[in-house]
Amino acid sequence: MQVVRVDHPADPRLRDYTSLTDGALRRVMEPAEGLFIAEGEKVVLRALEAGYAPRSALMEERWLPGLAEPLARAGVPVYLADQPLMEALTGYTVHRGALASMQRRPLPSTAELMARCRSVAVLEDVVNHTNVGAVFRAAAALGIEGVLLTPRCADPLYRRSVKVSMGASFTLPYARFERWPDCYRELSEAGFRLLAMTPAADAVALPELVPGSKDALLLGTEGEGLSPQALAAADLRVQIPMEAGIDSLNVASAAAVVFYAMRWNRC
């Protein structure tokens, strides 16, 4: 394994890690170059276990023992830096001390994913990376077989999404629709029952919902919720009963509740 100590943020070998807080830059850069950043020892290990190929790693020396063996097998350079340099390089405090630049893999098509799943979460324009990561973590934990994203959804492999998902975005299959709102017709044609999550008082209460043979759980964007097009396409509208004075939950919290209820009701 090639271990190199670095001491300057302008070192060209560290280009993958520069200015990670610049969201616009990363959205342009990552799909074009096919990379994403894994942060933290556990997340890096899970990315490697899931079969993602690393390009390099950057870390404080104290994290090297736990990552040395798998990175040595991968044959990639490991750059050692102190905390101030990592902060200057990335633009934020790297609390977990280890980063790895990983090669992306081609996504399955939405048709392929729909053909092999009986339960999917459909995220409509969920743009917050933390929420996307939390939905993936809950879905993986509670038996949802795949995630489908509308075109404007945040990237599940963005650094923050990956970190919050604790690597679930590496193992839970997902795909991205090319067209919206045509995606709802595609789901119906693939045999899915469309369940739209909404706080509307006339929606079916979640405890009364009986799981179907193929269910697509539609979850809407932060604040506004599902679009009128999604609600119109749904076979059923479903609401989580709540105490008076609380009209809705954060999309990630709502997702976890409905995933658990569907799992419980199926049993």
XYZ file of C-alpha atoms in Angstrom:
267
model
C 0.000 0.000 0.000
C 1.280 3.451 -0.929
C 0.980 5.721 2.135
C 1.819 9.362 1.478
C 1.833 12.193 3.981
C 0.527 15.417 2.449
C 0.954 18.924 3.809
C -0.663 21.314 1.328
C -4.329 21.641 0.290
C -3.331 22.536 -3.283
C -1.675 19.147 -3.828
C -3.133 18.000 -7.204
C -3.371 14.405 -5.957
C -6.119 15.532 -3.576
C -8.399 17.028 -6.221
C -11.222 14.564 -5.480
C -11.571 15.970 -1.969
C -11.522 19.705 -2.698
C -14.389 21.921 -1.476
C -16.861 19.187 -0.644
C -19.327 21.714 0.778
C -19.800 23.308 -2.653
C -22.971 21.436 -3.570
C -23.268 22.873 -7.051
C -19.713 21.856 -7.929
C -20.176 18.300 -6.656
C -23.448 17.823 -8.533
C -21.677 18.741 -11.749
C -18.453 16.943 -10.978
C -19.590 13.606 -9.567
C -21.827 12.274 -12.332
C -19.376 13.407 -15.004
C -16.353 11.805 -13.379
C -18.194 8.887 -11.837
C -17.075 9.395 -8.234
C -18.525 9.852 -4.784
C -17.027 10.425 -1.342
C -17.446 7.969 1.535
C -16.875 9.492 4.982
C -16.037 7.627 8.178
C -14.386 4.271 8.813
C -17.649 2.288 8.887
C -19.002 3.901 5.730
C -15.740 3.382 3.829
C -15.669 -0.280 4.886
C -19.292 -0.771 3.830
C -18.609 0.793 0.432
C -15.700 -1.582 -0.079
C -17.771 -4.565 1.095
C -20.518 -3.577 -1.333
C -18.015 -3.815 -4.181
C -17.366 -0.145 -4.943
C -13.847 0.446 -6.245
C -11.828 3.132 -4.417
C -9.672 5.693 -6.204
C -7.790 6.883 -3.110
C -8.246 7.581 0.607
C -7.515 10.620 2.764
C -7.394 10.410 6.549
C -5.760 11.284 9.794
C -3.114 8.721 10.742
C -5.121 7.377 13.695
C -7.728 5.928 11.300
C -5.186 4.002 9.234
C -5.081 0.748 11.282
C -8.784 0.036 10.785
C -8.663 0.666 7.028
C -5.150 -0.423 6.060
C -5.941 -4.022 5.122
C -8.905 -3.447 2.763
C -7.235 -0.431 1.157
C -4.041 -2.413 0.678
C -6.040 -5.111 -1.117
C -7.541 -2.414 -3.326
C -4.056 -1.116 -4.175
C -4.897 2.583 -3.970
C -2.863 5.456 -2.489
C -3.646 6.540 1.058
C -2.945 10.176 1.879
C -2.335 11.110 5.513
C -3.119 14.633 6.697
C -3.756 16.426 9.972
C -7.158 17.819 10.896
C -6.446 21.485 9.957
C -5.283 20.450 6.496
C -8.344 18.259 5.954
C -10.594 21.150 6.971
C -8.748 23.557 4.660
C -9.008 21.050 1.823
C -12.626 19.978 2.159
C -14.151 23.162 3.561
C -15.767 21.504 6.580
C -14.840 19.663 9.790
C -14.257 15.992 9.027
C -15.515 14.631 12.345
C -15.003 10.974 11.475
C -11.467 11.510 10.236
C -11.396 9.316 7.112
C -12.525 9.892 3.522
C -12.365 7.711 0.446
C -12.981 8.663 -3.157
C -15.010 5.844 -4.715
C -15.897 4.949 -8.294
C -19.602 4.953 -9.106
C -21.367 2.018 -10.736
C -24.085 2.122 -13.418
C -27.591 2.189 -11.956
C -30.181 -0.407 -12.952
C -33.009 0.855 -15.100
C -36.297 1.614 -13.392
C -37.874 -1.262 -15.347
C -35.256 -3.694 -14.023
C -35.770 -2.553 -10.452
C -39.558 -2.686 -10.659
C -39.403 -6.197 -12.099
C -37.489 -7.589 -9.119
C -39.175 -5.722 -6.232
C -42.519 -6.196 -4.472
C -42.201 -3.094 -2.318
C -40.571 0.195 -3.294
C -40.329 3.699 -1.879
C -40.793 6.433 -4.473
C -39.205 9.766 -3.566
C -40.735 12.699 -5.423
C -38.362 15.682 -5.518
C -36.874 15.055 -2.060
C -33.967 17.478 -2.317
C -32.439 17.343 1.162
C -29.499 14.924 1.276
C -30.026 14.182 4.965
C -33.622 13.136 4.325
C -32.639 10.943 1.386
C -30.007 9.181 3.507
C -32.457 8.689 6.385
C -35.104 7.229 4.057
C -32.575 4.751 2.661
C -31.516 3.686 6.145
C -35.116 3.149 7.261
C -36.029 1.344 4.039
C -33.106 -1.063 4.351
C -33.873 -1.726 8.011
C -37.610 -2.276 7.553
C -37.832 -4.478 4.506
C -38.421 -2.114 1.579
C -36.788 -3.786 -1.424
C -35.852 -0.766 -3.523
C -36.050 3.005 -3.934
C -37.116 4.912 -7.033
C -36.237 8.585 -7.465
C -37.851 11.259 -9.580
C -35.434 13.261 -11.769
C -34.972 16.150 -9.306
C -34.315 14.052 -6.196
C -31.062 14.492 -4.302
C -28.228 12.066 -4.935
C -28.146 8.997 -2.602
C -24.364 8.825 -3.073
C -23.729 12.442 -2.135
C -21.423 12.571 0.894
C -24.121 13.649 3.359
C -26.662 11.123 2.065
C -24.184 8.279 2.392
C -23.139 9.346 5.873
C -26.713 9.529 7.181
C -27.696 6.254 5.523
C -24.720 4.533 7.213
C -23.987 2.848 3.902
C -27.549 1.660 3.165
C -27.399 3.542 -0.134
C -24.620 1.126 -1.148
C -26.683 -2.008 -0.590
C -30.329 -1.058 -1.194
C -31.083 -1.084 -4.944
C -32.267 2.197 -6.420
C -32.922 3.751 -9.806
C -33.889 7.143 -11.164
C -36.838 7.831 -13.446
C -36.086 9.876 -16.552
C -39.559 11.425 -16.823
C -42.053 12.903 -14.364
C -45.010 12.496 -13.917
C -44.945 9.640 -16.480
C -43.233 7.570 -13.790
C -46.560 6.967 -12.029
C -48.035 5.396 -15.144
C -44.916 3.226 -15.447
C -45.366 2.032 -11.866
C -49.011 1.153 -12.457
C -48.176 -0.695 -15.662
C -45.567 -2.700 -13.718
C -48.335 -3.906 -11.390
C -47.734 -1.656 -8.391
C -50.468 -0.267 -6.183
C -49.639 3.408 -5.651
C -49.963 4.521 -2.022
C -49.662 8.297 -1.620
C -48.651 9.517 1.836
C -50.584 12.646 2.779
C -51.860 14.315 5.955
C -55.328 14.749 4.374
C -58.069 13.926 6.870
C -60.048 11.823 4.381
C -57.112 9.511 3.570
C -57.024 5.902 4.781
C -55.493 5.666 8.263
C -52.206 3.782 8.162
C -53.214 1.160 10.807
C -56.135 0.159 8.550
C -53.970 -0.366 5.466
C -53.635 -3.957 4.277
C -50.389 -4.561 2.337
C -50.817 -5.541 -1.297
C -48.832 -7.897 -3.491
C -46.814 -5.006 -4.993
C -46.825 -1.644 -3.222
C -45.172 1.651 -4.177
C -45.087 4.130 -1.281
C -45.073 7.676 -2.643
C -43.266 10.234 -0.462
C -43.212 13.911 -1.336
C -40.808 16.789 -1.201
C -40.004 18.665 1.983
C -42.647 21.195 2.965
C -45.159 20.821 0.146
C -45.470 17.038 0.161
C -46.655 15.103 -2.882
C -47.615 16.935 -6.046
C -51.235 17.032 -7.313
C -50.098 14.723 -10.131
C -48.886 12.101 -7.652
C -52.039 12.337 -5.563
C -54.205 12.012 -8.677
C -52.276 8.953 -9.870
C -52.479 7.147 -6.520
C -54.706 4.128 -5.982
C -54.996 5.015 -2.295
C -54.118 8.028 -0.207
C -52.757 7.097 3.221
C -52.289 9.221 6.338
C -50.475 8.687 9.628
C -52.896 9.472 12.494
C -51.412 12.187 14.719
C -52.287 14.162 17.813
C -54.249 17.375 17.428
C -52.145 20.395 16.512
C -49.507 18.404 14.571
C -50.315 18.286 10.884
C -47.360 16.385 9.440
C -44.003 14.687 9.977
C -40.637 15.211 8.359
C -40.529 13.050 5.219
C -37.828 10.770 6.621
C -39.743 10.285 9.890
C -42.962 9.602 7.991
C -41.152 7.093 5.790
C -39.863 5.155 8.797
C -43.353 5.030 10.330
C -45.028 3.769 7.162
C -42.254 1.254 6.410
C -42.611 -0.201 9.901
C -46.411 -0.284 9.723
C -46.351 -2.049 6.361
C -43.917 -4.617 7.742
C -46.048 -5.145 10.868
C -49.312 -5.373 8.930
C -47.776 -7.868 6.508
C -46.848 -10.136 9.421
